[in-house]
XYZ file of C-alpha atoms in Angstrom:
720
model
C 0.000 0.000 0.000
C 2.829 2.401 0.797
C 4.569 1.719 -2.519
C 1.288 2.132 -4.398
C 0.978 5.781 -3.271
C 4.036 7.196 -5.141
C 3.152 5.009 -8.132
C -0.327 6.546 -8.349
C 1.180 10.035 -8.031
C 3.522 9.360 -10.947
C 0.695 7.974 -13.097
C -1.492 10.987 -12.305
C 1.261 13.461 -13.210
C 1.868 11.638 -16.463
C -1.855 11.712 -17.299
C -2.166 15.417 -16.537
C 0.807 16.350 -18.685
C 2.590 19.726 -18.542
C 0.901 22.718 -16.987
C 0.291 24.284 -20.411
C -1.468 21.165 -21.737
C -4.579 19.259 -20.752
C -4.561 15.467 -20.466
C -7.099 13.069 -21.974
C -10.616 13.176 -20.484
C -11.697 9.556 -19.892
C -8.224 8.309 -18.897
C -7.692 11.193 -16.491
C -11.077 10.643 -14.867
C -10.337 6.938 -14.400
C -6.964 7.665 -12.777
C -8.470 10.291 -10.473
C -11.151 7.777 -9.482
C -8.446 5.228 -8.617
C -6.680 7.894 -6.535
C -9.924 8.575 -4.652
C -10.476 4.865 -3.972
C -6.861 4.570 -2.744
C -7.339 7.532 -0.371
C -10.530 6.063 1.042
C -9.031 2.591 1.524
C -5.871 3.869 3.208
C -7.879 6.270 5.390
C -10.114 3.382 6.498
C -7.096 1.218 7.341
C -5.438 4.060 9.241
C -8.563 4.748 11.305
C -8.996 1.036 12.046
C -5.390 0.620 13.124
C -5.531 3.832 15.170
C -8.554 2.497 17.050
C -6.728 -0.769 17.743
C -3.651 1.089 18.964
C -5.712 3.277 21.341
C -7.425 0.188 22.702
C -4.063 -1.536 23.209
C -2.703 1.554 24.922
C -5.638 1.646 27.315
C -5.061 -2.063 27.987
C -1.355 -1.295 28.591
C -0.253 -4.029 26.220
C 3.475 -4.516 25.627
C 4.890 -2.190 23.013
C 1.769 -0.064 22.698
C 3.511 3.080 23.926
C 6.340 2.602 21.428
C 3.788 2.099 18.690
C 1.940 5.261 19.652
C 5.109 7.325 19.732
C 6.342 6.023 16.410
C 3.003 6.684 14.716
C 2.918 10.170 16.186
C 6.447 10.866 14.948
C 5.634 9.604 11.450
C 2.430 11.637 11.292
C 4.229 14.754 12.568
C 7.097 14.291 10.101
C 4.634 13.886 7.271
C 2.319 16.779 8.210
C 4.802 19.498 9.150
C 6.846 19.417 5.902
C 3.649 19.147 3.881
C 2.110 22.242 5.483
C 5.326 24.234 5.291
C 5.849 23.289 1.677
C 2.217 24.201 0.905
C 2.579 27.748 2.257
C 5.988 28.223 0.722
C 4.958 26.812 -2.671
C 1.745 28.861 -2.815
C 3.549 32.079 -1.981
C 6.451 31.338 -4.312
C 4.171 30.408 -7.210
C 1.969 33.472 -6.748
C 4.979 35.780 -6.433
C 6.609 34.199 -9.441
C 3.506 34.500 -11.573
C 3.131 38.163 -10.595
C 6.695 38.795 -11.701
C 6.298 36.810 -14.918
C 3.183 38.645 -16.097
C 4.097 42.225 -15.080
C 3.956 45.085 -17.588
C 7.742 45.400 -17.611
C 8.240 41.763 -18.564
C 5.482 42.006 -21.173
C 7.108 45.111 -22.728
C 10.560 43.500 -22.730
C 9.217 40.390 -24.444
C 7.427 42.461 -27.081
C 10.448 44.701 -27.674
C 12.718 41.642 -28.076
C 10.416 40.157 -30.659
C 10.124 43.463 -32.534
C 13.908 43.954 -32.554
C 14.521 40.476 -33.899
C 11.848 40.850 -36.578
C 13.251 44.252 -37.542
C 16.758 42.795 -37.906
C 15.450 40.019 -40.107
C 13.360 42.392 -42.242
C 16.266 44.815 -42.595
C 18.488 42.115 -44.056
C 15.751 40.984 -46.434
C 15.176 44.556 -47.660
C 18.893 45.261 -48.097
C 19.412 41.963 -49.925
C 16.442 42.767 -52.193
C 17.693 46.299 -52.870
C 21.288 45.295 -53.583
C 20.266 42.265 -55.654
C 17.878 44.285 -57.800
C 20.546 46.971 -58.223
C 23.121 44.427 -59.384
C 20.531 42.824 -61.710
C 19.721 46.222 -63.199
C 23.420 46.876 -63.791
C 23.786 43.556 -65.626
C 20.667 44.296 -67.691
C 22.137 47.671 -68.744
C 25.403 45.980 -69.680
C 23.422 43.553 -71.810
C 21.699 46.414 -73.594
C 25.060 48.045 -74.336
C 26.594 44.782 -75.498
C 23.842 42.626 -76.945
C 26.071 39.613 -77.620
C 27.665 39.234 -74.186
C 29.096 35.833 -73.393
C 29.767 34.327 -69.945
C 33.308 35.708 -69.826
C 32.070 39.262 -70.434
C 29.445 38.799 -67.712
C 32.238 37.784 -65.337
C 34.197 40.920 -66.303
C 31.106 43.039 -65.630
C 30.825 41.461 -62.159
C 34.539 42.106 -61.555
C 34.101 45.827 -62.315
C 31.592 46.200 -59.475
C 33.392 43.798 -57.080
C 33.974 46.582 -54.569
C 30.288 47.425 -54.423
C 29.399 43.730 -54.159
C 31.720 43.206 -51.191
C 30.221 46.147 -49.296
C 26.680 44.758 -49.325
C 26.769 41.191 -50.651
C 28.855 38.099 -49.933
C 28.742 36.255 -53.262
C 27.318 36.859 -56.760
C 26.691 34.184 -59.415
C 24.929 34.080 -62.784
C 23.163 30.723 -63.223
C 20.901 29.111 -65.813
C 17.472 27.581 -65.389
C 18.816 24.328 -63.902
C 21.056 26.028 -61.309
C 24.431 25.636 -63.059
C 27.019 28.415 -62.628
C 27.672 30.347 -65.861
C 29.608 33.268 -64.382
C 30.680 34.304 -60.858
C 32.261 37.249 -59.120
C 36.011 37.284 -58.392
C 35.498 36.343 -54.729
C 32.590 33.978 -55.294
C 33.855 30.381 -55.159
C 32.278 27.180 -56.363
C 32.886 25.282 -53.128
C 30.726 27.883 -51.278
C 27.946 27.620 -53.880
C 24.637 26.279 -52.582
C 22.791 25.143 -55.704
C 19.133 26.231 -55.728
C 16.411 23.681 -56.395
C 14.187 23.666 -59.473
C 11.206 24.709 -57.329
C 13.119 27.755 -56.021
C 14.149 28.829 -59.550
C 10.567 28.435 -60.799
C 9.262 30.519 -57.869
C 11.806 33.275 -58.665
C 10.718 33.343 -62.311
C 7.078 33.688 -61.243
C 7.526 36.371 -58.550
C 10.470 38.264 -60.044
C 12.629 37.708 -56.903
C 12.896 34.935 -54.323
C 14.510 35.377 -50.884
C 15.868 32.155 -49.335
C 16.615 32.109 -45.609
C 19.254 29.506 -44.698
C 19.758 29.639 -40.941
C 21.953 26.506 -40.959
C 24.854 28.361 -42.630
C 23.836 31.885 -41.473
C 23.061 33.145 -44.963
C 20.275 34.865 -46.954
C 20.143 34.211 -50.699
C 18.186 35.891 -53.491
C 17.342 34.634 -56.987
C 16.519 37.422 -59.517
C 15.726 36.744 -63.221
C 17.779 38.822 -65.689
C 15.198 40.206 -68.075
C 17.574 41.113 -70.926
C 19.219 37.642 -70.920
C 17.956 34.335 -72.125
C 17.819 31.655 -69.402
C 19.968 33.692 -67.003
C 19.309 34.444 -63.335
C 21.295 36.441 -60.801
C 22.045 34.457 -57.622
C 23.411 36.604 -54.735
C 24.046 35.830 -51.052
C 24.347 37.910 -47.921
C 25.862 36.750 -44.624
C 23.750 37.304 -41.501
C 24.355 36.772 -37.789
C 23.243 33.216 -37.020
C 22.984 33.845 -33.292
C 20.485 36.634 -33.950
C 18.371 34.303 -36.114
C 18.474 31.658 -33.383
C 17.483 34.249 -30.818
C 14.622 35.322 -33.108
C 13.222 31.770 -33.215
C 13.653 31.365 -29.470
C 11.990 34.735 -28.904
C 8.996 33.837 -31.035
C 8.558 30.530 -29.188
C 8.953 32.274 -25.837
C 6.375 34.944 -26.720
C 3.883 32.271 -27.806
C 4.381 30.319 -24.574
C 4.234 33.523 -22.537
C 0.893 34.535 -24.034
C -0.500 31.038 -23.532
C 0.543 30.965 -19.863
C -0.857 34.469 -19.299
C -4.234 33.405 -20.660
C -4.256 30.277 -18.484
C -2.866 31.851 -15.326
C -5.939 31.237 -13.192
C -6.260 27.642 -14.350
C -2.618 26.990 -13.494
C -3.110 28.189 -9.924
C -6.211 26.053 -9.526
C -4.556 22.934 -10.994
C -1.516 23.411 -8.808
C -3.584 23.677 -5.674
C -5.671 20.659 -6.633
C -2.665 18.545 -7.494
C -0.834 19.488 -4.339
C -3.833 18.731 -2.156
C -4.340 15.317 -3.713
C -0.664 14.352 -3.650
C -0.239 15.603 -0.097
C -3.214 13.589 1.073
C -1.917 10.424 -0.596
C 1.583 10.840 0.824
C 0.386 11.695 4.327
C -1.869 8.644 4.483
C 0.900 6.433 3.037
C 3.394 7.777 5.599
C 1.009 7.153 8.503
C 0.324 3.641 7.248
C 4.080 3.078 6.985
C 4.445 4.185 10.593
C 1.913 1.597 11.699
C 3.597 -1.123 9.710
C 7.058 -0.227 10.975
C 6.010 0.205 14.622
C 4.469 -3.249 14.737
C 7.754 -4.899 13.870
C 10.231 -2.746 15.685
C 11.610 -3.608 19.100
C 14.726 -2.879 21.020
C 16.196 -6.419 20.955
C 15.783 -6.455 17.214
C 17.709 -3.196 17.028
C 20.517 -4.697 19.095
C 20.558 -7.752 16.857
C 20.694 -5.518 13.798
C 23.738 -3.631 15.075
C 25.462 -6.847 16.065
C 24.772 -8.466 12.692
C 26.260 -5.449 10.931
C 29.455 -5.809 12.970
C 29.562 -9.516 12.153
C 29.145 -8.676 8.486
C 32.153 -6.355 8.709
C 34.284 -9.199 10.145
C 33.980 -8.632 13.920
C 33.073 -12.050 15.309
C 33.786 -10.995 18.925
C 30.524 -9.040 19.127
C 27.918 -10.094 21.742
C 24.343 -8.958 22.258
C 22.701 -8.404 25.633
C 20.743 -11.543 26.524
C 17.342 -11.073 28.121
C 16.285 -13.311 30.989
C 13.022 -14.271 29.337
C 12.245 -17.394 27.344
C 10.461 -15.687 24.489
C 11.521 -15.804 20.866
C 13.471 -12.527 21.092
C 15.491 -13.732 24.079
C 16.105 -17.103 22.453
C 17.145 -15.281 19.302
C 19.767 -13.307 21.257
C 21.221 -16.449 22.856
C 21.286 -18.305 19.542
C 22.983 -15.334 17.939
C 25.790 -15.360 20.542
C 26.270 -19.126 20.105
C 26.396 -18.688 16.346
C 29.071 -15.979 16.486
C 31.162 -18.126 18.856
C 31.045 -21.076 16.458
C 31.815 -18.827 13.480
C 34.852 -17.388 15.246
C 36.274 -20.837 15.978
C 35.611 -22.053 12.444
C 37.170 -18.944 10.955
C 40.359 -19.346 13.010
C 40.631 -22.970 11.939
C 39.949 -22.080 8.328
C 42.510 -19.263 8.320
C 45.126 -21.571 9.829
C 44.461 -24.216 7.173
C 44.557 -21.613 4.419
C 47.888 -20.255 5.632
C 49.348 -23.766 5.699
C 47.973 -24.561 2.238
C 49.305 -21.260 0.884
C 52.805 -21.970 2.268
C 52.803 -25.399 0.681
C 51.509 -24.012 -2.607
C 54.222 -21.341 -2.750
C 56.886 -23.942 -1.965
C 55.465 -26.282 -4.606
C 55.303 -23.519 -7.241
C 58.804 -22.324 -6.380
C 60.274 -25.810 -6.727
C 58.459 -26.564 -9.991
C 59.381 -23.168 -11.468
C 63.075 -23.365 -10.564
C 63.949 -26.918 -11.625
C 65.199 -27.537 -15.163
C 63.296 -30.820 -15.449
C 59.867 -30.783 -17.001
C 56.949 -31.842 -14.795
C 53.405 -32.522 -15.989
C 50.639 -33.400 -13.548
C 47.747 -35.602 -14.695
C 44.449 -36.463 -13.087
C 43.151 -40.007 -12.769
C 41.696 -39.920 -16.309
C 44.971 -38.802 -17.894
C 44.033 -35.147 -18.408
C 46.685 -32.485 -17.815
C 46.248 -30.701 -14.469
C 49.379 -28.529 -14.416
C 52.540 -27.914 -16.437
C 55.674 -26.267 -15.061
C 57.671 -23.670 -17.119
C 60.403 -26.143 -18.083
C 57.808 -28.554 -19.459
C 56.142 -25.798 -21.472
C 59.531 -24.871 -22.936
C 60.624 -28.429 -23.768
C 57.253 -29.619 -25.108
C 56.291 -26.317 -26.766
C 52.830 -26.240 -25.156
C 50.999 -23.206 -23.831
C 49.559 -22.579 -20.380
C 46.017 -23.153 -21.702
C 46.600 -26.900 -22.099
C 44.929 -27.681 -18.753
C 42.119 -30.268 -18.889
C 43.562 -31.535 -22.185
C 44.283 -35.218 -22.655
C 47.953 -36.182 -22.609
C 47.535 -38.032 -25.903
C 46.379 -34.783 -27.531
C 48.887 -32.371 -25.977
C 51.967 -34.669 -26.106
C 51.172 -37.747 -28.228
C 54.787 -38.999 -27.918
C 54.183 -39.724 -24.195
C 51.118 -41.862 -24.895
C 52.904 -45.245 -25.327
C 54.816 -45.071 -22.031
C 51.707 -43.783 -20.205
C 49.573 -46.600 -21.622
C 52.227 -49.135 -20.636
C 52.200 -47.857 -17.066
C 48.425 -48.234 -16.804
C 48.184 -51.527 -18.691
C 50.980 -53.168 -16.702
C 49.694 -51.549 -13.451
C 53.194 -50.423 -12.508
C 54.003 -47.729 -9.977
C 56.899 -46.226 -11.949
C 58.024 -46.545 -15.564
C 61.030 -44.894 -17.225
C 62.018 -44.763 -20.899
C 63.664 -42.517 -23.481
C 61.337 -40.680 -25.862
C 62.342 -38.833 -29.029
C 60.127 -35.998 -30.239
C 60.372 -33.124 -32.711
C 59.468 -29.563 -31.706
C 60.099 -26.538 -33.900
C 61.959 -28.608 -36.488
C 64.408 -29.893 -33.844
C 64.559 -33.425 -32.481
C 64.854 -33.757 -28.721
C 65.702 -36.827 -26.677
C 63.855 -36.881 -23.344
C 64.351 -39.270 -20.445
C 60.736 -39.685 -19.260
C 59.652 -41.060 -15.884
C 55.937 -41.667 -15.230
C 54.718 -42.474 -11.713
C 51.403 -42.805 -9.929
C 50.154 -40.226 -7.418
C 48.106 -41.559 -4.498
C 46.461 -39.960 -1.476
C 46.714 -40.926 2.187
C 44.159 -43.664 1.645
C 46.244 -45.180 -1.184
C 43.602 -44.229 -3.712
C 44.800 -43.159 -7.144
C 44.564 -39.374 -7.576
C 46.546 -39.018 -10.772
C 49.968 -39.309 -12.357
C 53.195 -37.316 -12.502
C 55.275 -37.195 -15.688
C 58.840 -35.954 -15.109
C 61.391 -35.716 -17.892
C 64.850 -34.283 -18.657
C 66.356 -33.164 -21.943
C 69.240 -35.580 -22.678
C 69.685 -34.516 -26.307
C 73.136 -33.037 -25.731
C 74.183 -36.035 -23.622
C 73.108 -38.506 -26.311
C 74.805 -36.427 -28.994
C 78.030 -36.251 -26.955
C 77.980 -40.004 -26.436
C 77.518 -40.573 -30.152
C 80.297 -38.144 -31.000
C 82.648 -39.821 -28.555
C 81.769 -43.260 -29.885
C 82.234 -42.167 -33.499
C 85.528 -40.494 -32.620
C 86.828 -43.718 -31.132
C 85.599 -45.689 -34.152
C 87.226 -43.164 -36.498
C 90.580 -43.472 -34.775
C 90.481 -47.268 -34.960
C 89.395 -47.289 -38.616
C 92.061 -44.760 -39.595
C 94.727 -46.843 -37.858
C 93.642 -50.212 -39.249
C 92.897 -49.162 -42.843
C 95.483 -46.501 -43.643
C 98.552 -48.767 -43.249
C 97.774 -51.307 -46.054
C 96.429 -48.726 -48.526
C 99.856 -47.659 -49.842
C 101.128 -51.275 -50.438
C 97.845 -52.132 -52.183
C 98.154 -49.131 -54.502
C 101.855 -49.803 -55.240
C 101.175 -53.500 -55.881
C 98.396 -52.671 -58.333
C 100.572 -50.217 -60.235
C 103.449 -52.769 -60.310
C 101.131 -55.498 -61.650
C 100.028 -53.117 -64.345
C 103.560 -52.307 -65.446
C 104.899 -55.861 -65.252
C 102.109 -57.979 -66.641
C 100.519 -55.689 -69.205
C 103.052 -56.636 -71.962
C 102.681 -60.339 -71.162
C 98.912 -60.776 -71.282
C 98.675 -59.639 -74.870
C 95.099 -58.976 -75.926
C 93.918 -58.866 -72.299
C 96.218 -55.966 -71.401
C 93.327 -53.477 -71.650
C 91.294 -55.528 -69.206
C 94.239 -55.705 -66.847
C 94.764 -51.948 -67.005
C 91.072 -51.300 -66.272
C 91.144 -53.614 -63.264
C 94.293 -52.077 -61.849
C 92.919 -48.569 -62.370
C 89.826 -49.585 -60.422
C 92.035 -50.812 -57.588
C 94.033 -47.557 -57.570
C 90.909 -45.371 -57.740
C 89.164 -47.228 -54.938
C 92.357 -47.067 -52.899
C 92.434 -43.281 -53.294
C 88.763 -43.098 -52.265
C 89.527 -45.148 -49.172
C 92.486 -42.865 -48.401
C 90.207 -39.806 -48.689
C 87.693 -41.407 -46.317
C 90.460 -42.317 -43.891
C 91.742 -38.731 -44.032
C 88.249 -37.513 -43.160
C 88.197 -39.987 -40.259
C 91.521 -38.664 -39.061
C 90.381 -35.038 -39.222
C 87.217 -35.815 -37.294
C 88.921 -37.989 -34.716
C 91.902 -35.715 -34.039
C 90.758 -32.171 -34.713
C 93.820 -29.978 -34.063
C 93.646 -27.137 -31.588
C 92.990 -23.803 -33.360
C 95.971 -21.485 -33.627
C 94.357 -18.154 -32.839
C 95.614 -14.943 -34.401
C 93.884 -11.633 -35.008
C 92.171 -11.876 -38.388
C 89.569 -9.918 -40.318
C 86.340 -11.945 -40.398
C 85.005 -9.881 -43.307
C 88.077 -10.724 -45.398
C 87.766 -14.450 -44.606
C 84.099 -14.499 -45.669
C 84.840 -12.486 -48.818
C 87.668 -14.901 -49.809
C 85.427 -17.923 -49.288
C 82.710 -16.349 -51.454
C 85.202 -15.532 -54.228
C 86.555 -19.075 -54.131
C 83.099 -20.611 -54.499
C 82.115 -18.160 -57.249
C 84.881 -19.678 -59.321
C 83.988 -23.233 -58.280
C 80.213 -22.845 -58.842
C 79.810 -20.774 -62.006
C 76.180 -21.800 -62.503
C 75.087 -20.419 -59.122
C 74.532 -16.713 -58.436
C 76.325 -15.784 -55.169
C 75.144 -12.590 -53.431
C 77.198 -11.244 -50.529
C 76.199 -8.513 -48.079
C 79.374 -7.671 -46.162
C 80.321 -4.542 -44.191
C 82.991 -2.280 -45.641
C 84.964 -1.890 -42.394
C 87.009 -4.794 -41.000
C 85.806 -6.894 -38.051
C 88.673 -8.346 -36.038
C 88.561 -11.603 -34.103
C 91.068 -13.997 -32.544
C 90.616 -17.175 -34.575
C 92.314 -19.778 -36.745
C 91.884 -18.410 -40.279
C 92.528 -21.811 -41.896
C 89.872 -23.614 -39.876
C 87.284 -20.834 -40.247
C 87.923 -20.666 -44.000
C 87.494 -24.439 -44.153
C 84.166 -24.176 -42.312
C 82.878 -21.331 -44.515
C 83.957 -23.095 -47.698
C 82.251 -26.293 -46.584
C 78.966 -24.520 -45.820
C 78.905 -22.579 -49.114
C 79.836 -25.785 -50.960
C 76.986 -27.627 -49.208
C 74.609 -24.846 -50.299
C 75.640 -25.361 -53.914
C 75.245 -29.140 -53.591
C 71.727 -28.608 -52.138
C 70.837 -26.589 -55.249
C 72.217 -29.399 -57.454
C 70.073 -31.918 -55.557
C 66.970 -29.794 -56.150
C 67.771 -29.528 -59.860
C 68.293 -33.292 -60.100
C 64.989 -33.868 -58.316
C 63.188 -31.297 -60.443
C 63.310 -27.583 -59.607
C 60.050 -25.590 -59.610
C 59.222 -23.231 -62.454
C 61.106 -19.950 -62.401
C 63.798 -21.311 -60.082
C 67.095 -19.410 -60.271
C 70.072 -20.952 -58.385
C 71.196 -18.457 -55.780
C 73.260 -18.373 -52.570
C 73.128 -15.379 -50.223
C 75.898 -14.678 -47.718
C 75.430 -11.975 -45.118
C 77.572 -10.766 -42.196
C 76.219 -8.565 -39.386
C 78.059 -7.437 -36.234
C 76.169 -7.197 -32.943
C 78.434 -5.638 -30.301
C 80.938 -8.385 -29.436
C 79.431 -11.064 -31.706
C 79.188 -11.479 -35.458
C 76.377 -13.356 -37.202
C 77.181 -15.019 -40.552
C 74.140 -16.166 -42.542
C 74.443 -18.519 -45.538
C 71.119 -19.092 -47.336
C 70.293 -21.031 -50.473
C 67.190 -21.918 -52.455
C 68.128 -25.560 -52.773
C 66.360 -28.723 -51.706
C 65.980 -27.575 -48.101
C 66.390 -29.352 -44.759
C 64.853 -32.655 -43.636
C 62.378 -32.697 -40.767
C 64.898 -34.256 -38.374
C 67.578 -31.645 -39.024
C 69.311 -32.163 -35.666
C 70.789 -35.464 -36.942
C 72.675 -33.613 -39.683
C 75.322 -32.695 -37.092
C 75.921 -36.365 -36.224
C 78.833 -38.136 -37.950
C 78.154 -40.105 -41.128
C 74.625 -38.709 -41.562
C 74.193 -37.255 -45.048
C 71.396 -36.638 -47.555
C 73.697 -37.119 -50.601
C 74.723 -40.478 -51.970
C 78.323 -39.312 -52.535
C 78.772 -37.588 -49.165
C 80.693 -38.933 -46.185
C 78.535 -37.242 -43.538
C 81.552 -35.659 -41.803
C 81.385 -32.149 -43.269
C 78.814 -30.609 -40.948
C 80.130 -32.331 -37.789
C 83.627 -30.975 -38.570
C 82.241 -27.488 -39.241
C 80.237 -27.576 -36.004
C 83.289 -28.710 -34.091
C 85.404 -25.900 -35.618
C 82.793 -23.253 -34.691
C 82.435 -24.602 -31.153
C 86.232 -24.683 -30.741
C 86.137 -20.919 -31.418
C 83.402 -20.330 -28.793
C 80.601 -19.909 -31.341
C 77.440 -21.732 -32.325
C 76.121 -23.238 -35.574
C 72.420 -23.793 -36.256
C 70.334 -24.787 -39.287
C 66.923 -23.286 -40.067
C 64.613 -22.876 -43.039
C 65.539 -19.983 -45.323
C 63.027 -17.357 -46.373
C 61.696 -17.832 -49.913
C 63.724 -16.073 -52.613
C 61.774 -13.752 -54.874
C 58.126 -14.584 -55.578
C 58.440 -18.364 -55.148
C 57.211 -20.150 -52.035
C 60.044 -22.689 -51.977
C 62.195 -22.636 -48.826
C 65.824 -23.605 -48.896
C 68.317 -23.996 -46.047
C 69.895 -21.351 -43.841
C 73.096 -21.816 -41.800
C 73.634 -19.366 -38.917
C 77.145 -18.934 -37.469
C 77.488 -16.873 -34.285
C 81.153 -16.074 -33.490
C 82.616 -13.894 -30.727
C 84.673 -10.953 -32.040
C 86.413 -7.931 -30.587
C 84.229 -4.945 -29.652
C 83.934 -2.045 -32.108
C 86.237 0.228 -30.074
C 88.964 -2.432 -30.093
C 88.697 -2.608 -33.869
C 89.078 1.160 -34.115
C 92.163 1.145 -31.873
C 93.732 -1.684 -33.878
C 93.102 0.156 -37.136
C 94.659 3.326 -35.700
C 97.752 1.428 -34.645
């Protein structure tokens, strides 16, 4: 009922509308009838409840005095502001209306309207006068020169430009469709507002048409030129836009002012009626609210309210005063104190557990984040629960892989994980090879079960370490030992075999007669194969016993340039492009070994192009090798790119001994180059090269990173 009062007031105001308008008849009468019914119902309820309260007070029932006081306060608070506002509003409205409709205000309003209209009419008259004057001048010019063209009309306008600027803004001569035929010297096409066909027709009928354009603060006039055929004068005059806006506002204000003055008495009556009705509704609603509130208010409830607010703010030490009675209010106070005591104990226990869990979590996160081993946690179904940073780096997975199956995120771990579950083992360890980013990695993987205190399976833990370098080092060591043994066992008999074959050729060729050619071919095969074996043994020896580099200060740029020049002569069918700095870059290195490494890499690039051509090069392929050298502080980066056959997927094995993609290769070139670069403190890596030109084919790219002297050291050495 209390909420319905303001709602009815809002509906009534909406139905009445503004003070200067009258609302609909039937709808307004229906709403006023509903308001009357509401007032009668609430008044009946208030009188009934007041009678009950007086009876309870006479019977001295509990809480009756509080109820009476609260109702009296609510009624007083509702009546006093209403009466005060009534007197103040009536006086203010009457005083305001007297001031609004005084003779002085009426005269000021009329004078404002007259001034604005006079300003507007003055501009119209001046535009008409000046436009007709300019039209008469052009008509006279036409009479003097009967065959005037558009250029002569423009010259006529230019002769009176000074007069035009004093009274007009722009002057144009247009045809019947609004196209510009001639314009004044300071009349521009981008300022031209083309008149409509209706405006031109109206000007032809009336002899002159004034166009008011308040949007751009401009008056325009269209005047037919009587001595011309299909020619009209189109002139503009700039006006003050603020004055035009004020004129419109003034006209609207005068209209509203006159309407309010005529309805002044009705406004006072409607205001009084509305105020009386709204005041009655609000007073009755406020009194009814006092009854409703007084029935439910009591002091223990107030104490409970304050205590509950303190509990809500986090103070669980609060206690309420417990009454000695056994009623619901007293029981509520005791239950409230017991509740806060239990909440305080539970909160302390919960905070202690949270602090312990947080310490363990920080320790767990710190350990997992700092170790170099990868750790992946799985739930009982094999879905990923967490991944530490090392695992994300080694497996190339993102942090959003949670709740993803292990077989989807890391399919290479699926066999060992399935074995662990199928064989029902607690722990299982195996080596897994996988490829990430074009690089093969060897991981030592250990999968174990994770159980709770009740020995129930909660999930699994997958821990792994990157043993790629260890496996590669073991292979290199094993191949080095094999190379030394092979070089020792094979090299010794090669020379006697070759000498024996040559001696057989010289001694027995004259004796075999017709078969001498066959004998020579067989001995040549023996000698040639012996030389091939000697070359292989020499490669074994170089790989097995790589000499220590003899470091001297050398110019890296010169070494790269010499290697490029050497290969340009050796590979005439390949276009070599070098991008080298002009100034020298000094480094302490073995020039022979570095030259050997550079020559080998450029030679491999040419062989890769040959392999692509043998396999079938794409259309538009042009053999090309690009060599680039860039210095970055104390390091130099040498890039050798080709558009050859490219790199295999498992490119990491190319650095292992005796691994080659060519049938005639020994597989020792890249391992020797890598060993030379590492002996000089640098690194060698292989990646895919960017496509050359407009083709999409990707070749190979070798990146050599070598330490060099800083730039200032180079400058000092050059000065010396």
